[in-house]
Amino acid sequence: MDKFVIRGGNPLTGTIRVSGAKNSALPCMAAAILTEDEIILENIPQVWDIATQRRLLSSMGAEVRPADAPNSTTIRCRTLSDPVAKYEIVKTMRASSLVLGPLIARTGVARVAMPGGCAIGGRPIDLHIKGLEKMGVTITQEHGYLDARAERLHGAHIVFDKITVTGTEDLLMAAVLAEGETLMENCAREPEVADLAALLTAMGAKIEGAGTSTIRVQGVSRLHGARYRINPDRIEAGTFLVAGAITGGDLTVANCNPEHLSAVIAKLQEAGARVDILGPDSVRVRAGEQLRAAGISTEEYPGFPTDMQAQYMALATQAEGVSVIEENIFENRFMHVQELVRMGANIKVEGRTATVRGPAKLSAAAVMCSDLRASASLVLAALIADGESILDRVYHMDRGYERIEEKLAGVGAQIRRMGNIFPPRDEPADAA
Ligand code: EPZ
């Protein structure tokens, strides 16, 4: 099992570059199902979840291969010989929630393993199913699989009961080939939705309102190939901004989109970090005076992102005062708390609220990664802890952060990996 060894104490200085957004790449790769033409995607991060998505598409009959430029991938679903999202692939990454809609739209049939939950919550897909049924899909569930059929998808008026990112993306990919108009309300406004819509539009789809809570789609009879460059990963960028602030360094985060980081930048400034937008693709973070407590409440975009909650909590352990952190999106997203407490943090959890008292001196420890963003939180804590920490099960980190140890070492972190370089030779035993 891969481990990170991190010695704390070095301020991070210099420039660190952000990769493409994993959560844009995943739906954009699924969108290739919608056409028999070739889709070329650029700025794809080399992370475990992308490798899994490639395997899933190949298992269905897609031709998937690296494209001409680095971090690019070419996908061609000339035929889909086996439109099944198999459990042994889906269990490592909940990808089936993003192929259900496109498979139905393209082939009229789909058999996808129920994605199951993960460390942070139950992760149901009932809203995906509800929307697809309104578009004419018949869905049955048995033996852990969803079997979906539709003669021809037709447009519908869909109002999401809850805001769901992949629910919005899944149904958007169904709607673009459905007969007639689909109106979707209470949609997710995350930039990844707009990224997907931009690719679909380049493929010939007719979409209005992506990135807002109301999306209107005029179905078309077919879509054609396209080449598209994925947006930068706003969560990786936010993670690096916290790294610069928590280590008291002077770090420029390049290849990012500051417009997608407003809530994170505002909160870091409120907590006393000096954050300056240097241009359309870079942000500089420097230590201010003593970090001061500032609470967060995670919300759908453009609010403070749930995917940054764990990373912010590491920073809050160093802030003077009491920071109250509310996790409103997922029911179990405090797995990092006990590990931070083992390093000396003062955190109390009551339901979906964590109360962090700081500043607390953190000491190095052997800790366990439990999920993608919890892992990032532990890396951030280890970067300032006194001594050498060992982080186990870092494959969780490899799911969503590209070459994270090389990037951090490049700006002064004392971090090295023990074990295989990504991609790991064997699939992690419990990469659920
Ligand atoms: C996406 O997950 C992201 N994943 C998550 O990032 C992110 O944390 C999440 O959105 C929220 O921003 C990808 O884009 C691949 P949701 P998703 O549907 O779409 C409930 C990471 O760290 N819900 O927006 O699965 C659900 O339980 C990952 O990169 C239903 O009840 O999240 C949750 O409480 C983790 N029924 C809330 O909605 C449904 O049918 C928001 O979930 C769907 C969702």
Short mmCIF file of C-alpha atoms and ligand atoms in Angstrom, two decimals:
data_model
loop_
_atom_site.label_atom_id
_atom_site.label_comp_id
_atom_site.label_asym_id
_atom_site.label_seq_id
_atom_site.Cartn_x
_atom_site.Cartn_y
_atom_site.Cartn_z
CA MET A 1 0.00 0.00 0.00
CA ASP A 2 1.47 3.40 -0.93
CA LYS A 3 2.39 5.77 1.85
CA PHE A 4 3.53 9.39 2.02
CA VAL A 5 6.34 10.42 4.37
CA ILE A 6 6.06 14.14 5.18
CA ARG A 7 8.35 16.20 7.42
CA GLY A 8 6.66 19.40 8.56
CA GLY A 9 8.05 22.90 8.94
CA ASN A 10 8.85 24.21 5.46
CA PRO A 11 6.94 27.26 4.16
CA LEU A 12 5.86 26.61 0.56
CA THR A 13 7.28 29.13 -1.88
CA GLY A 14 7.29 29.47 -5.66
CA THR A 15 4.76 28.46 -8.32
CA ILE A 16 2.62 25.32 -8.31
CA ARG A 17 0.55 24.34 -11.35
CA VAL A 18 -3.02 23.02 -11.27
CA SER A 19 -4.15 20.07 -13.42
CA GLY A 20 -7.45 19.66 -15.25
CA ALA A 21 -10.59 19.12 -13.20
CA LYS A 22 -11.30 15.45 -12.44
CA ASN A 23 -14.98 16.26 -11.92
CA SER A 24 -15.20 17.83 -15.36
CA ALA A 25 -13.21 15.09 -17.07
CA LEU A 26 -15.44 12.31 -15.74
CA PRO A 27 -18.73 13.58 -17.27
CA CYS A 28 -16.94 14.79 -20.42
CA MET A 29 -15.52 11.29 -20.97
CA ALA A 30 -19.01 9.85 -20.48
CA ALA A 31 -20.34 12.30 -23.10
CA ALA A 32 -18.30 10.43 -25.76
CA ILE A 33 -20.94 7.69 -25.49
CA LEU A 34 -23.41 10.05 -27.21
CA THR A 35 -21.72 9.90 -30.63
CA GLU A 36 -19.98 7.36 -32.86
CA ASP A 37 -17.48 10.07 -33.79
CA GLU A 38 -14.13 10.70 -32.08
CA ILE A 39 -13.94 12.90 -28.97
CA ILE A 40 -10.56 14.34 -28.01
CA LEU A 41 -10.25 15.74 -24.49
CA GLU A 42 -7.26 17.83 -23.40
CA ASN A 43 -5.95 18.77 -19.92
CA ILE A 44 -7.13 15.45 -18.48
CA PRO A 45 -5.51 14.77 -15.07
CA GLN A 46 -3.61 11.47 -14.74
CA VAL A 47 -5.47 10.28 -11.64
CA TRP A 48 -6.94 6.99 -10.56
CA ASP A 49 -10.61 7.95 -11.18
CA ILE A 50 -9.81 8.84 -14.80
CA ALA A 51 -8.03 5.51 -15.29
CA THR A 52 -11.14 3.79 -13.91
CA GLN A 53 -13.41 5.75 -16.26
CA ARG A 54 -11.20 4.72 -19.20
CA ARG A 55 -11.51 1.07 -18.13
CA LEU A 56 -15.29 1.43 -17.80
CA LEU A 57 -15.71 2.90 -21.29
CA SER A 58 -13.34 0.33 -22.83
CA SER A 59 -15.30 -2.48 -21.14
CA MET A 60 -18.40 -1.27 -23.00
CA GLY A 61 -16.65 -1.40 -26.36
CA ALA A 62 -15.29 2.13 -26.65
CA GLU A 63 -11.88 2.72 -28.26
CA VAL A 64 -9.92 4.68 -25.65
CA ARG A 65 -6.31 5.75 -26.20
CA PRO A 66 -3.95 8.59 -25.33
CA ALA A 67 -4.26 11.41 -27.84
CA ASP A 68 -1.49 13.46 -29.48
CA ALA A 69 -0.82 15.97 -26.67
CA PRO A 70 0.18 15.04 -23.09
CA ASN A 71 -2.76 14.75 -20.66
CA SER A 72 -5.09 14.19 -23.62
CA THR A 73 -7.31 11.25 -24.32
CA THR A 74 -9.19 10.12 -27.42
CA ILE A 75 -12.45 8.21 -27.02
CA ARG A 76 -14.49 6.73 -29.84
CA CYS A 77 -17.71 4.84 -29.19
CA ARG A 78 -18.16 3.58 -32.76
CA THR A 79 -20.24 0.77 -31.36
CA LEU A 80 -21.08 -0.07 -27.77
CA SER A 81 -20.96 -3.85 -27.81
CA ASP A 82 -21.65 -4.20 -24.11
CA PRO A 83 -23.57 -1.25 -22.57
CA VAL A 84 -23.03 -2.55 -19.05
CA ALA A 85 -21.27 -0.71 -16.20
CA LYS A 86 -19.86 -3.69 -14.34
CA TYR A 87 -19.73 -3.78 -10.56
CA GLU A 88 -16.06 -4.74 -10.31
CA ILE A 89 -15.22 -1.49 -12.10
CA VAL A 90 -17.93 0.75 -10.63
CA LYS A 91 -17.19 -0.23 -7.02
CA THR A 92 -13.82 1.57 -7.15
CA MET A 93 -15.37 4.83 -8.36
CA ARG A 94 -19.04 5.75 -8.55
CA ALA A 95 -18.92 6.26 -12.31
CA SER A 96 -22.18 4.53 -13.15
CA SER A 97 -24.11 7.64 -12.14
CA LEU A 98 -22.53 9.42 -15.10
CA VAL A 99 -22.95 6.77 -17.82
CA LEU A 100 -26.60 5.88 -17.17
CA GLY A 101 -28.08 8.86 -19.03
CA PRO A 102 -25.75 8.79 -22.06
CA LEU A 103 -26.08 5.00 -22.47
CA ILE A 104 -29.87 5.24 -22.54
CA ALA A 105 -29.77 8.20 -24.92
CA ARG A 106 -27.39 6.42 -27.32
CA THR A 107 -28.56 2.79 -27.23
CA GLY A 108 -31.96 2.73 -25.54
CA VAL A 109 -30.67 0.20 -23.02
CA ALA A 110 -28.32 0.32 -20.04
CA ARG A 111 -27.34 -2.05 -17.28
CA VAL A 112 -25.35 -0.28 -14.58
CA ALA A 113 -24.20 -1.50 -11.20
CA MET A 114 -25.72 0.56 -8.42
CA PRO A 115 -22.83 2.81 -7.43
CA GLY A 116 -23.16 2.12 -3.73
CA GLY A 117 -22.06 4.48 -1.03
CA CYS A 118 -18.61 5.61 -0.06
CA ALA A 119 -16.81 6.92 3.01
CA ILE A 120 -18.58 10.28 2.94
CA GLY A 121 -22.18 9.13 2.59
CA GLY A 122 -24.88 6.97 1.08
CA ARG A 123 -24.61 8.73 -2.30
CA PRO A 124 -28.09 7.73 -3.63
CA ILE A 125 -29.01 8.29 -7.29
CA ASP A 126 -32.79 8.40 -6.86
CA LEU A 127 -32.97 11.86 -8.46
CA HIS A 128 -31.17 10.57 -11.58
CA ILE A 129 -33.72 7.73 -11.83
CA LYS A 130 -36.70 10.03 -11.20
CA GLY A 131 -35.62 12.39 -14.00
CA LEU A 132 -34.92 9.60 -16.49
CA GLU A 133 -38.33 8.03 -15.80
CA LYS A 134 -39.95 11.39 -16.62
CA MET A 135 -38.11 11.22 -19.97
CA GLY A 136 -39.65 7.83 -20.75
CA VAL A 137 -37.12 5.41 -19.29
CA THR A 138 -38.29 2.22 -17.57
CA ILE A 139 -35.90 1.27 -14.79
CA THR A 140 -35.88 -1.89 -12.68
CA GLN A 141 -33.43 -2.73 -9.90
CA GLU A 142 -32.25 -6.24 -9.00
CA HIS A 143 -29.07 -8.03 -7.90
CA GLY A 144 -27.38 -4.66 -7.32
CA TYR A 145 -27.89 -3.54 -10.92
CA LEU A 146 -30.18 -1.01 -12.57
CA ASP A 147 -31.73 -2.20 -15.84
CA ALA A 148 -32.96 0.74 -17.93
CA ARG A 149 -34.85 0.72 -21.23
CA ALA A 150 -36.42 3.41 -23.42
CA GLU A 151 -37.93 3.26 -26.90
CA ARG A 152 -37.07 6.92 -27.48
CA LEU A 153 -36.31 9.48 -24.83
CA HIS A 154 -38.68 12.45 -24.87
CA GLY A 155 -38.22 15.89 -23.37
CA ALA A 156 -39.65 16.60 -19.92
CA HIS A 157 -39.98 19.30 -17.30
CA ILE A 158 -37.71 18.21 -14.44
CA VAL A 159 -37.44 19.99 -11.10
CA PHE A 160 -34.70 18.48 -8.92
CA ASP A 161 -35.85 17.87 -5.32
CA LYS A 162 -32.25 18.49 -4.25
CA ILE A 163 -29.35 20.11 -6.06
CA THR A 164 -27.23 17.28 -7.50
CA VAL A 165 -24.09 17.81 -9.58
CA THR A 166 -23.88 14.46 -11.36
CA GLY A 167 -27.68 14.28 -11.42
CA THR A 168 -27.73 17.50 -13.44
CA GLU A 169 -24.93 16.19 -15.68
CA ASP A 170 -26.45 12.74 -16.18
CA LEU A 171 -29.87 14.10 -17.19
CA LEU A 172 -28.29 16.82 -19.35
CA MET A 173 -26.56 14.07 -21.33
CA ALA A 174 -29.87 12.25 -21.71
CA ALA A 175 -31.75 15.40 -22.75
CA VAL A 176 -29.44 16.41 -25.61
CA LEU A 177 -30.65 13.41 -27.71
CA ALA A 178 -34.21 13.29 -26.38
CA GLU A 179 -37.13 14.19 -28.66
CA GLY A 180 -38.31 17.76 -28.02
CA GLU A 181 -37.51 20.21 -25.26
CA THR A 182 -36.31 19.42 -21.74
CA LEU A 183 -36.54 22.08 -19.04
CA MET A 184 -34.52 21.32 -15.90
CA GLU A 185 -34.94 23.48 -12.77
CA ASN A 186 -33.05 23.60 -9.47
CA CYS A 187 -29.94 22.41 -11.35
CA ALA A 188 -26.41 22.40 -9.95
CA ARG A 189 -24.46 25.53 -10.92
CA GLU A 190 -20.98 24.03 -10.44
CA PRO A 191 -18.45 25.03 -13.13
CA GLU A 192 -18.11 21.34 -14.05
CA VAL A 193 -21.72 21.41 -15.33
CA ALA A 194 -20.88 24.35 -17.60
CA ASP A 195 -17.71 22.53 -18.73
CA LEU A 196 -19.78 19.51 -19.78
CA ALA A 197 -22.35 21.73 -21.51
CA ALA A 198 -19.56 23.45 -23.46
CA LEU A 199 -18.35 20.08 -24.76
CA LEU A 200 -21.90 18.96 -25.63
CA THR A 201 -22.48 22.25 -27.47
CA ALA A 202 -19.25 21.70 -29.42
CA MET A 203 -20.71 18.29 -30.34
CA GLY A 204 -23.84 19.97 -31.74
CA ALA A 205 -26.16 20.00 -28.72
CA LYS A 206 -28.60 22.87 -28.16
CA ILE A 207 -28.32 23.96 -24.50
CA GLU A 208 -29.19 27.22 -22.73
CA GLY A 209 -28.54 28.16 -19.11
CA ALA A 210 -25.79 25.70 -18.13
CA GLY A 211 -24.11 27.03 -14.98
CA THR A 212 -27.40 28.53 -13.77
CA SER A 213 -30.16 26.73 -11.89
CA THR A 214 -32.40 26.54 -15.00
CA ILE A 215 -31.23 24.64 -18.08
CA ARG A 216 -33.24 24.36 -21.29
CA VAL A 217 -32.31 21.73 -23.92
CA GLN A 218 -33.65 21.24 -27.46
CA GLY A 219 -33.01 17.59 -28.34
CA VAL A 220 -31.20 16.81 -31.61
CA SER A 221 -31.12 13.57 -33.61
CA ARG A 222 -27.36 13.04 -33.45
CA LEU A 223 -24.16 14.56 -32.12
CA HIS A 224 -20.76 14.72 -33.85
CA GLY A 225 -17.17 14.56 -32.66
CA ALA A 226 -15.28 17.43 -31.00
CA ARG A 227 -12.00 18.38 -29.40
CA TYR A 228 -12.31 20.08 -25.98
CA ARG A 229 -9.96 21.33 -23.24
CA ILE A 230 -11.09 20.64 -19.69
CA ASN A 231 -11.17 23.52 -17.18
CA PRO A 232 -8.62 23.69 -14.31
CA ASP A 233 -9.45 21.83 -11.10
CA ARG A 234 -10.82 24.42 -8.66
CA ILE A 235 -10.57 22.04 -5.70
CA GLU A 236 -6.92 21.24 -6.36
CA ALA A 237 -6.32 25.00 -6.69
CA GLY A 238 -8.13 25.65 -3.40
CA THR A 239 -6.12 22.90 -1.72
CA PHE A 240 -2.86 24.57 -2.82
CA LEU A 241 -4.07 27.98 -1.59
CA VAL A 242 -4.64 26.46 1.83
CA ALA A 243 -1.18 24.83 1.65
CA GLY A 244 0.43 28.23 1.06
CA ALA A 245 -1.54 29.82 3.91
CA ILE A 246 -1.08 27.04 6.47
CA THR A 247 2.70 26.80 5.93
CA GLY A 248 3.15 30.59 6.11
CA GLY A 249 4.71 30.61 2.67
CA ASP A 250 4.46 32.67 -0.50
CA LEU A 251 2.87 30.49 -3.14
CA THR A 252 1.55 31.29 -6.61
CA VAL A 253 -1.11 28.86 -7.83
CA ALA A 254 -0.93 28.86 -11.65
CA ASN A 255 -3.17 27.35 -14.35
CA CYS A 256 -6.25 27.97 -12.21
CA ASN A 257 -9.45 29.95 -12.76
CA PRO A 258 -9.82 32.52 -9.93
CA GLU A 259 -13.47 33.09 -10.88
CA HIS A 260 -14.24 29.56 -9.64
CA LEU A 261 -12.53 30.23 -6.31
CA SER A 262 -14.39 33.28 -4.98
CA ALA A 263 -15.85 31.63 -1.85
CA VAL A 264 -12.53 29.97 -0.97
CA ILE A 265 -10.48 33.15 -1.54
CA ALA A 266 -12.92 35.26 0.50
CA LYS A 267 -12.78 32.80 3.40
CA LEU A 268 -8.96 32.61 3.38
CA GLN A 269 -8.82 36.41 3.45
CA GLU A 270 -11.31 36.48 6.34
CA ALA A 271 -9.03 34.04 8.17
CA GLY A 272 -6.11 36.45 7.76
CA ALA A 273 -4.23 35.04 4.76
CA ARG A 274 -3.09 37.51 2.08
CA VAL A 275 -4.60 36.33 -1.21
CA ASP A 276 -4.12 38.30 -4.46
CA ILE A 277 -5.52 37.48 -7.89
CA LEU A 278 -2.55 38.00 -10.23
CA GLY A 279 -4.42 37.50 -13.52
CA PRO A 280 -6.98 35.31 -15.31
CA ASP A 281 -5.15 32.09 -14.37
CA SER A 282 -3.11 32.65 -11.23
CA VAL A 283 -3.57 33.50 -7.57
CA ARG A 284 -0.89 34.34 -4.98
CA VAL A 285 -1.26 33.40 -1.31
CA ARG A 286 1.01 34.64 1.47
CA ALA A 287 0.96 34.37 5.21
CA GLY A 288 -0.65 37.33 6.93
CA GLU A 289 -0.27 37.97 10.62
CA GLN A 290 -1.67 35.25 12.91
CA LEU A 291 -4.48 33.28 11.29
CA ARG A 292 -7.80 34.07 12.97
CA ALA A 293 -10.89 31.87 13.36
CA ALA A 294 -13.54 32.11 10.61
CA GLY A 295 -16.43 29.63 10.37
CA ILE A 296 -17.68 27.93 7.20
CA SER A 297 -20.96 26.37 6.14
CA THR A 298 -20.67 24.19 3.02
CA GLU A 299 -23.15 24.99 0.27
CA GLU A 300 -23.71 24.20 -3.38
CA TYR A 301 -21.76 26.40 -5.81
CA PRO A 302 -21.09 29.32 -5.62
CA GLY A 303 -21.08 28.79 -1.83
CA PHE A 304 -18.13 27.34 0.08
CA PRO A 305 -17.53 23.90 -1.52
CA THR A 306 -17.96 20.71 0.51
CA ASP A 307 -14.88 19.40 -1.35
CA MET A 308 -12.81 22.07 0.44
CA GLN A 309 -14.23 21.50 3.95
CA ALA A 310 -11.59 19.02 5.11
CA GLN A 311 -8.72 21.11 3.77
CA TYR A 312 -10.09 24.27 5.42
CA MET A 313 -10.44 22.41 8.72
CA ALA A 314 -6.67 21.74 8.73
CA LEU A 315 -6.14 25.50 8.40
CA ALA A 316 -8.69 26.23 11.13
CA THR A 317 -6.60 24.20 13.62
CA GLN A 318 -3.97 26.96 13.30
CA ALA A 319 -6.38 29.92 13.58
CA GLU A 320 -6.68 31.95 16.79
CA GLY A 321 -10.15 31.34 18.27
CA VAL A 322 -13.09 29.04 17.59
CA SER A 323 -13.99 28.09 13.99
CA VAL A 324 -17.41 26.44 13.54
CA ILE A 325 -17.53 24.21 10.46
CA GLU A 326 -20.92 23.02 9.17
CA GLU A 327 -21.07 20.23 6.57
CA ASN A 328 -24.47 20.59 4.88
CA ILE A 329 -24.01 18.43 1.77
CA PHE A 330 -22.86 14.97 2.95
CA GLU A 331 -23.83 13.09 6.09
CA ASN A 332 -20.42 11.67 6.99
CA ARG A 333 -17.69 13.99 5.81
CA PHE A 334 -15.70 14.35 9.04
CA MET A 335 -13.52 11.23 8.66
CA HIS A 336 -10.41 13.43 8.82
CA VAL A 337 -11.31 14.81 12.28
CA GLN A 338 -10.05 11.90 14.39
CA GLU A 339 -6.78 11.77 12.46
CA LEU A 340 -6.27 15.54 12.92
CA VAL A 341 -7.05 15.11 16.65
CA ARG A 342 -4.38 12.40 16.83
CA MET A 343 -1.93 15.01 15.52
CA GLY A 344 -2.92 17.38 18.32
CA ALA A 345 -5.84 19.34 16.87
CA ASN A 346 -8.66 20.44 19.19
CA ILE A 347 -11.89 19.52 17.34
CA LYS A 348 -15.29 18.46 18.66
CA VAL A 349 -18.00 17.04 16.36
CA GLU A 350 -21.74 17.26 17.01
CA GLY A 351 -23.75 15.86 14.10
CA ARG A 352 -22.85 17.90 11.02
CA THR A 353 -20.99 20.58 12.98
CA ALA A 354 -17.30 20.51 13.91
CA THR A 355 -15.96 23.07 16.40
CA VAL A 356 -12.24 23.77 15.99
CA ARG A 357 -10.26 25.60 18.68
CA GLY A 358 -6.89 27.02 17.75
CA PRO A 359 -4.11 27.56 17.39
CA ALA A 360 -3.07 23.97 18.26
CA LYS A 361 0.49 22.74 17.87
CA LEU A 362 0.37 19.67 15.63
CA SER A 363 2.85 16.83 16.06
CA ALA A 364 3.74 14.29 13.40
CA ALA A 365 1.97 10.93 13.55
CA ALA A 366 1.16 7.82 11.54
CA VAL A 367 -2.31 8.53 10.10
CA MET A 368 -4.76 6.80 7.75
CA CYS A 369 -6.36 8.35 4.67
CA SER A 370 -10.07 7.50 4.37
CA ASP A 371 -11.31 9.42 1.33
CA LEU A 372 -10.07 11.84 -1.29
CA ARG A 373 -10.41 15.19 0.48
CA ALA A 374 -9.72 13.83 3.97
CA SER A 375 -6.35 12.71 2.57
CA ALA A 376 -5.66 16.26 1.41
CA SER A 377 -6.47 17.53 4.91
CA LEU A 378 -3.93 15.16 6.44
CA VAL A 379 -1.24 16.22 3.95
CA LEU A 380 -1.84 19.86 4.87
CA ALA A 381 -1.61 19.08 8.60
CA ALA A 382 1.57 17.04 8.10
CA LEU A 383 3.17 19.96 6.24
CA ILE A 384 3.16 21.96 9.50
CA ALA A 385 3.36 19.18 12.11
CA ASP A 386 6.48 18.87 14.20
CA GLY A 387 8.38 15.84 12.91
CA GLU A 388 7.83 13.19 10.24
CA SER A 389 4.30 11.91 9.55
CA ILE A 390 3.44 8.70 7.71
CA LEU A 391 0.20 8.80 5.72
CA ASP A 392 -1.17 5.38 4.79
CA ARG A 393 -3.59 4.44 1.94
CA VAL A 394 -2.64 7.41 -0.20
CA TYR A 395 -4.35 5.77 -3.18
CA HIS A 396 -7.32 7.83 -1.97
CA MET A 397 -5.22 10.89 -2.82
CA ASP A 398 -4.20 9.43 -6.19
CA ARG A 399 -7.88 9.25 -7.14
CA GLY A 400 -8.09 13.01 -7.55
CA TYR A 401 -4.67 14.69 -7.25
CA GLU A 402 -2.12 14.33 -10.05
CA ARG A 403 1.49 13.78 -8.90
CA ILE A 404 0.72 15.65 -5.68
CA GLU A 405 4.00 14.75 -3.98
CA GLU A 406 6.06 16.02 -6.94
CA LYS A 407 4.08 19.26 -7.10
CA LEU A 408 4.42 19.94 -3.37
CA ALA A 409 8.12 18.96 -3.27
CA GLY A 410 8.65 21.40 -6.15
CA VAL A 411 7.66 24.30 -3.87
CA GLY A 412 9.67 23.19 -0.84
CA ALA A 413 7.64 20.51 0.93
CA GLN A 414 9.58 17.61 2.45
CA ILE A 415 7.35 14.85 1.05
CA ARG A 416 8.16 11.51 -0.57
CA ARG A 417 6.16 8.44 -1.57
CA MET A 418 6.92 4.95 -0.29
CA GLY A 419 5.70 2.25 -2.69
CA ASN A 420 4.70 2.32 -6.36
CA ILE A 421 4.52 5.48 -8.41
CA PHE A 422 1.01 6.12 -9.71
CA PRO A 423 -0.74 4.31 -11.29
CA PRO A 424 -0.36 1.58 -8.67
CA ARG A 425 0.40 -1.79 -10.22
CA ASP A 426 -2.54 -3.45 -8.47
CA GLU A 427 -5.95 -2.05 -7.74
CA PRO A 428 -6.21 -0.96 -4.10
CA ALA A 429 -7.93 -3.69 -2.11
CA ASP A 430 -10.57 -1.47 -0.60
CA ALA A 431 -10.67 1.47 -2.97
CA ALA A 432 -14.36 1.96 -2.37
C1 EPZ B 1 -20.30 15.53 -7.07
O1 EPZ B 1 -20.77 14.35 -6.48
C2 EPZ B 1 -18.78 15.46 -7.00
N1 EPZ B 1 -18.32 14.30 -7.75
C3 EPZ B 1 -18.35 15.36 -5.54
O2 EPZ B 1 -16.93 15.39 -5.52
C4 EPZ B 1 -18.87 16.57 -4.79
O3 EPZ B 1 -18.52 16.45 -3.43
C5 EPZ B 1 -20.40 16.67 -4.94
O4 EPZ B 1 -20.75 16.68 -6.34
C6 EPZ B 1 -20.98 17.91 -4.29
O5 EPZ B 1 -20.38 19.04 -4.86
C7 EPZ B 1 -18.26 14.36 -9.10
O6 EPZ B 1 -18.62 15.37 -9.70
C8 EPZ B 1 -17.74 13.14 -9.80
P1 EPZ B 1 -24.44 15.40 -5.49
P2 EPZ B 1 -22.33 13.96 -6.63
O7 EPZ B 1 -25.31 14.53 -6.34
O8 EPZ B 1 -22.86 14.48 -7.89
C9 EPZ B 1 -27.80 13.95 -2.52
C10 EPZ B 1 -14.80 14.75 -4.85
O9 EPZ B 1 -14.30 14.92 -3.74
N2 EPZ B 1 -28.35 13.22 -3.67
O10 EPZ B 1 -24.29 16.83 -5.87
O11 EPZ B 1 -22.45 12.49 -6.37
C11 EPZ B 1 -26.44 13.40 -2.08
O12 EPZ B 1 -26.60 12.32 -1.18
C12 EPZ B 1 -16.21 14.26 -4.97
O13 EPZ B 1 -14.23 15.03 -5.94
C13 EPZ B 1 -29.56 12.52 -3.51
O14 EPZ B 1 -30.15 12.50 -2.44
O15 EPZ B 1 -22.98 14.74 -5.44
C14 EPZ B 1 -25.81 14.60 -1.41
O16 EPZ B 1 -26.28 14.70 -0.08
C15 EPZ B 1 -16.75 13.77 -3.65
N3 EPZ B 1 -30.06 11.85 -4.58
C16 EPZ B 1 -26.36 15.79 -2.20
O17 EPZ B 1 -27.50 15.29 -2.90
C17 EPZ B 1 -29.46 11.85 -5.81
O18 EPZ B 1 -29.99 11.23 -6.77
C18 EPZ B 1 -25.39 16.35 -3.24
O19 EPZ B 1 -24.90 15.25 -3.97
C19 EPZ B 1 -28.25 12.56 -5.95
C20 EPZ B 1 -27.73 13.24 -4.87
#
